[in-house]
C-alpha atoms as one frame of an Amber mdcrd trajectory, in Angstrom:
protein
 114.885 -82.243 -41.856 115.312 -85.525 -42.833 117.177 -88.043 -40.245 119.259
 -90.959 -40.835 117.394 -93.018 -38.307 114.768 -92.325 -35.300 117.233 -92.770
 -32.495 120.543 -94.270 -31.562 119.854 -98.079 -31.390 119.674 -99.549 -28.031
 122.290-102.288 -28.368 124.894 -99.444 -29.128 124.039 -97.463 -26.293 124.216
-100.766 -23.823 127.769-101.614 -25.520 128.909 -97.961 -25.090 127.855 -97.776
 -21.843 131.015 -99.774 -19.990 133.104 -96.945 -21.523 134.631 -94.108 -19.360
 133.326 -90.714 -20.997 133.918 -88.925 -22.937 134.043 -91.797 -25.421 133.525
 -92.279 -29.406 132.004 -95.422 -30.785 131.858 -96.862 -34.510 128.881 -99.109
 -35.408 130.807-101.410 -37.625 127.938-102.880 -39.395 126.834 -99.347 -40.304
 130.215 -98.418 -41.295 130.601-101.196 -43.568 127.024-100.641 -45.217 128.006
 -97.090 -45.901 131.012 -98.379 -47.870 129.050-100.503 -49.862 126.594 -98.096
 -50.414 128.929 -95.531 -51.739 130.611 -98.012 -54.073 127.178 -98.614 -55.462
 126.417 -94.828 -55.878 129.658 -94.702 -57.760 128.691 -97.316 -60.392 131.979
 -98.407 -61.213 134.067 -95.258 -61.074 136.677 -95.742 -58.280 136.253 -94.168
 -54.973 139.401 -92.258 -53.449 138.580 -92.105 -49.543 139.197 -88.555 -48.113
 141.136 -89.287 -45.118 140.193 -85.848 -43.692 136.740 -87.088 -42.728 138.208
 -90.557 -40.910 141.396 -89.384 -39.339 141.738 -93.043 -38.132 143.992 -95.426
 -40.111 142.173 -98.552 -39.382 139.022 -97.060 -40.905 140.668 -95.771 -43.806
 142.529 -99.414 -44.606 139.023-101.055 -44.064 137.268 -98.532 -46.581 140.205
 -99.503 -49.085 139.773-103.211 -48.805 136.777-102.874 -50.682 137.404-103.041
 -54.542 135.367 -99.855 -55.385 137.839 -97.734 -53.468 141.403 -96.974 -54.169
 143.802 -94.374 -53.022 143.705 -91.631 -50.650 143.028 -88.057 -50.451 145.521
 -86.799 -47.810 144.971 -83.146 -46.223 148.608 -82.432 -45.240 151.994 -83.807
 -46.674 153.141 -84.952 -43.083 150.120 -86.840 -43.133 150.537 -88.392 -46.642
 154.073 -89.260 -45.688 152.877 -91.448 -42.396 150.244 -92.960 -45.089 152.844
 -94.062 -47.283 154.766 -95.370 -44.459 151.858 -97.725 -43.734 151.840 -99.200
 -47.232 149.726 -96.514 -49.044 151.227 -95.975 -52.504 148.514 -93.747 -53.863
 148.193 -90.648 -52.081 147.256 -87.319 -53.296 147.349 -84.205 -51.381 144.186
 -82.544 -51.422 145.689 -78.877 -50.548 148.909 -76.746 -51.303 151.623 -77.433
 -49.014 154.278 -74.883 -47.554 155.897 -77.578 -44.886 159.356 -76.864 -45.948
 160.894 -79.918 -43.686 158.308 -82.078 -44.955 158.878 -80.967 -48.869 162.444
 -82.008 -48.473 161.821 -85.276 -47.191 159.389 -86.036 -50.106 162.464 -84.799
 -52.370 164.973 -86.861 -50.973 163.033 -90.410 -50.779 162.171 -91.822 -54.059
 159.190 -94.138 -52.689 157.403 -90.775 -51.220 158.068 -89.223 -54.820 156.642
 -92.277 -56.246 153.732 -92.581 -53.931 152.693 -89.073 -53.201 151.035 -86.081
 -55.561 151.188 -82.495 -54.717 148.395 -80.304 -55.184 149.172 -76.591 -57.036
 147.123 -74.153 -58.509 149.881 -71.483 -59.162 153.285 -70.888 -59.995 154.130
 -69.277 -56.571 153.441 -72.704 -55.373 156.020 -74.441 -57.609 158.382 -71.486
 -57.017 158.085 -72.121 -53.302 158.626 -75.921 -53.392 161.917 -75.402 -55.603
 163.312 -72.910 -53.462 162.760 -74.635 -50.242 163.370 -78.551 -51.607 165.797
 -78.303 -54.335 167.054 -81.934 -55.724 167.080 -84.462 -58.312 163.711 -86.576
 -59.344 160.595 -85.128 -60.418 157.582 -84.568 -57.864 154.317 -85.764 -59.013
 151.922 -82.631 -58.908 148.119 -81.734 -59.882 146.250 -79.007 -60.899 143.250
 -77.951 -58.455 140.391 -76.187 -60.561 137.919 -73.897 -58.984 134.542 -75.555
 -59.135 132.561 -73.029 -57.548 129.216 -71.426 -59.140 129.506 -68.094 -60.438
 126.002 -67.198 -62.111 126.139 -64.490 -64.724 129.738 -64.503 -64.227 130.574
 -62.471 -67.381 128.129 -59.931 -66.390 128.722 -59.628 -62.655 132.766 -60.421
 -63.116 132.539 -63.463 -60.411 131.017 -60.969 -57.756 128.647 -63.695 -57.026
 130.466 -66.605 -56.129 128.729 -69.719 -54.586 130.915 -72.506 -53.234 134.675
 -72.444 -51.714 137.559 -70.465 -52.772 139.863 -73.321 -53.393 141.843 -72.323
 -56.364 143.354 -69.391 -58.439 142.459 -71.542 -61.762 138.974 -71.504 -62.866
 139.360 -71.377 -66.992 140.584 -73.716 -69.536 142.830 -70.954 -70.487 144.204
 -70.665 -66.925 144.560 -74.270 -66.543 146.399 -74.631 -69.994 148.849 -71.607
 -69.069 149.484 -73.784 -65.539 150.045 -76.897 -67.402 152.846 -75.381 -69.635
 154.877 -73.847 -66.488 154.618 -77.486 -65.037 155.450 -78.957 -68.245 158.621
 -76.613 -68.437 159.927 -77.590 -65.002 161.815 -80.789 -65.294 161.372 -81.526
 -61.559 157.322 -81.561 -61.909 155.430 -84.085 -63.552 151.695 -83.006 -64.079
 149.707 -86.211 -63.560 146.339 -85.114 -62.604 143.083 -82.578 -61.880 140.951
 -81.894 -59.074 138.072 -79.829 -59.087 135.825 -80.329 -55.946 132.044 -78.899
 -56.194 131.485 -78.121 -52.639 128.044 -76.035 -53.528 127.013 -79.332 -54.533
 128.754 -82.123 -52.467 128.811 -80.252 -49.254 125.344 -78.460 -49.244 122.341
 -80.272 -47.701 119.160 -79.830 -50.332 116.833 -81.365 -48.107 115.065 -78.248
 -46.073 111.456 -77.970 -46.925 111.851 -74.004 -46.693 112.053 -71.052 -49.194
 116.220 -71.597 -48.596 116.026 -75.294 -49.286 114.248 -74.813 -52.850 116.590
 -72.364 -53.740 119.687 -74.690 -52.916 117.704 -77.247 -54.806 117.725 -74.616
 -58.112 121.394 -73.696 -57.336 122.665 -77.199 -57.325 120.851 -78.283 -60.647
 122.177 -75.237 -62.242 125.823 -75.592 -60.481 125.787 -79.311 -62.129 125.435
 -78.814 -65.486 127.821 -75.715 -65.506 130.932 -77.411 -63.654 130.277 -80.655
 -66.019 130.669 -78.372 -69.133 133.601 -76.371 -67.671 135.674 -79.570 -65.869
 135.334 -81.044 -69.444 136.766 -78.086 -71.058 139.516 -77.786 -68.300 140.649
 -81.209 -68.971 140.512 -81.014 -72.615 142.902 -78.010 -72.518 145.237 -79.548
 -70.243 145.438 -82.857 -72.172 146.342 -80.600 -75.117 149.440 -79.457 -73.342
 150.742 -82.650 -71.522 148.813 -85.561 -72.830 146.732 -88.148 -71.039 146.117
 -87.762 -67.116 146.534 -90.318 -64.722 143.417 -88.870 -62.806 140.795 -86.310
 -63.093 139.259 -86.083 -59.477 135.879 -84.596 -58.451 132.970 -84.260 -56.025
 132.017 -85.548 -52.515 129.500 -87.395 -50.631 126.663 -85.136 -51.693 127.417
 -85.140 -55.541 128.458 -89.051 -56.159 126.139 -89.629 -59.011 126.181 -86.134
 -61.047 129.889 -86.147 -60.774 130.510 -89.840 -61.769 128.142 -88.878 -64.813
 130.721 -86.834 -66.368 132.818 -88.608 -69.111 135.929 -86.746 -68.198 135.818
 -87.590 -64.531 137.714 -90.800 -63.612 137.599 -90.944 -59.729 135.584 -89.346
 -56.981 136.781 -88.654 -53.509 134.165 -89.522 -50.817 134.787 -89.307 -47.110
 132.100 -88.056 -44.661 129.513 -90.299 -45.902 131.210 -93.243 -43.940 130.731
 -91.782 -40.892 127.376 -90.018 -42.127 127.454 -87.014 -39.480 124.215 -84.853
 -38.814 125.158 -82.647 -42.034 124.048 -85.912 -44.367 120.467 -86.208 -42.661
 119.367 -83.567 -44.855 119.854 -84.710 -48.212 117.050 -85.416 -50.863 118.833
 -88.032 -53.114 120.683 -90.503 -50.892 120.759 -91.624 -47.494 123.653 -92.957
 -45.331 123.514 -94.603 -41.955 124.843 -92.643 -38.956 127.836 -95.027 -37.792
 129.767 -92.731 -35.435 128.789 -91.105 -32.120 130.109 -89.723 -28.781 129.055
 -90.196 -25.509 128.889 -87.869 -22.242 127.984 -88.056 -18.707 125.435 -86.153
 -16.723 127.695 -84.614 -13.631 124.940 -82.415 -11.944 121.365 -81.353 -12.118
 121.007 -77.966 -11.413 117.080 -78.114 -11.847 114.678 -81.067 -12.312 114.332
 -80.603 -16.076 118.069 -79.670 -16.630 121.169 -81.772 -16.614 124.242 -80.801
 -17.129 126.819 -82.755 -19.270 130.696 -82.621 -18.705 132.272 -81.355 -21.671
 130.231 -81.166 -25.218 131.510 -78.313 -26.936 132.933 -80.373 -29.939 131.495
 -77.551 -32.180 132.312 -78.052 -36.208 134.434 -75.563 -38.119 132.728 -73.208
 -40.571 130.315 -70.422 -40.368 129.150 -70.446 -36.757 125.435 -71.175 -36.156
 123.301 -73.662 -34.626 124.018 -76.282 -37.516 127.669 -76.740 -36.429 126.580
 -78.006 -32.914 126.476 -81.647 -32.309 122.784 -83.456 -32.108 121.643 -85.161
 -29.270 120.678 -88.589 -30.220 119.753 -90.290 -26.877 117.651 -89.879 -24.652
 115.219 -88.220 -27.264 113.753 -84.696 -26.054 117.090 -83.003 -25.117 118.047
 -79.783 -26.315 121.367 -77.408 -25.558 120.301 -74.146 -23.357 120.048 -71.080
 -25.192 122.824 -69.285 -23.328 125.478 -71.807 -23.070 124.731 -73.961 -25.845
 127.784 -76.992 -25.967 130.384 -75.611 -23.544 134.354 -76.328 -23.071 133.824
 -78.095 -19.983 130.005 -78.398 -19.295 126.762 -78.388 -21.469 123.682 -77.859
 -19.643 120.689 -79.514 -21.581 117.096 -79.251 -21.112 113.727 -80.882 -22.305
 111.078 -83.510 -21.059 113.919 -86.353 -21.078 116.221 -84.126 -18.754 113.693
 -85.298 -15.848 114.732 -88.852 -16.028 118.380 -88.288 -16.062 120.431 -88.706
 -13.050 124.209 -87.865 -12.155 126.059 -90.847 -14.202 123.773 -91.388 -16.810
 125.074 -91.268 -20.332 124.249 -88.855 -23.095 124.954 -89.765 -26.720 125.595
 -87.104 -29.416 126.772 -86.947 -32.894 129.242 -84.589 -34.571 127.888 -82.205
 -36.990 130.956 -83.015 -39.710 132.781 -86.249 -39.749 136.776 -86.280 -39.226
 136.565 -83.306 -36.555 135.399 -86.142 -33.918 138.591 -87.574 -34.542 140.534
 -84.783 -33.205 138.584 -84.934 -29.850 139.344 -88.567 -28.898 141.993 -90.995
 -28.770 140.220 -94.099 -29.981 137.074 -95.392 -31.170 135.349 -98.389 -29.601
 134.301-100.529 -32.543 130.900-102.174 -31.881 129.792-105.217 -34.210 126.317
-106.852 -33.443 125.809-104.775 -30.119 129.460-105.825 -28.729 132.410-104.112
 -28.276 134.969-105.905 -31.056 138.111-103.875 -30.903 139.534-100.364 -30.597
 140.601 -98.220 -33.351 143.013 -95.588 -32.357 142.644 -92.139 -34.141 145.232
 -90.011 -35.318 145.559 -87.912 -31.990 145.580 -91.506 -30.182 148.558 -92.302
 -32.272 149.976 -88.955 -31.230 149.754 -87.201 -34.619 148.269 -83.880 -34.845
 148.639 -82.622 -38.608 146.377 -79.992 -38.654
């Protein structure tokens, strides 16, 4: 397994020691390096920042100061409305919406209608929106296309499915049918497409195992398949409605292959900015860990065991060890098998535990990116080894979107 770095740098630990636990910090120097590195990887293709992976307004706004980035990919409509209120004028909703009050607010406000693009993949969603939010003025919509890999699809009838199940639209023909349905409704305007190849962008390929080799093979074949199918979908939709404002794809783990497609006009990236543990295990790129959280030792039940207060900040997805936080410092600690990362306590053991005393700080990294921001009200932002400022998270601003 590759590591973004051998250990958490000592200046960060020293700066964060004055904070009350549980606490979270951002290494701004590394965060800025990640911004620049992602822009370089995109090689001139605009990068849309995925807010789900940051959930911190100041972080989103700092990313968008870089000329390689434009626009936000949001995860709920209330969040998108909040972002417009903060001055963002290009917000694409990455998921379908059934929030009736928010849809009515969107319909009633001309600025919101100009600034927000909804995501759809079925006529049912269009029907729902028209039912709960009737009114004048068209709503901007984009079609999401299923980008998963289905090897030997004609033979297996789609029984073998690698990737996430994000859309009912998969083929050029299905996309064209939905595009015609949108075109026939005067209260909607089709402006874009999105296809997120999660099995390439979000699946680490650096493990030196049989599974890792199989993952690398799957990624290669999936990249070829989605490039051809995405191009065909774009062509079919353009034949129905003309030019589109954007064709969005990819993520941190697939930037190079996604931007290589002529049909793609922008790539969405978010997780690589914090570079959580998941991204330690990719072959083709390396981003720097920039977000950590700290917990304190509150008891020593044995000489080689230290108990942390809290710690059950487990990532979403299929339960497994890869969803647990990773202990960054001190090195040589691991969770106990019977308790792992617990809601209010997390016993850890290993050689380093013998040197820990009550009140000592242990530093960890989350397995995923934005979910860390749901656990804290603010990030302490550290520059050149000193706390420079504090960035409130969505939660810290009293915002709970999902």
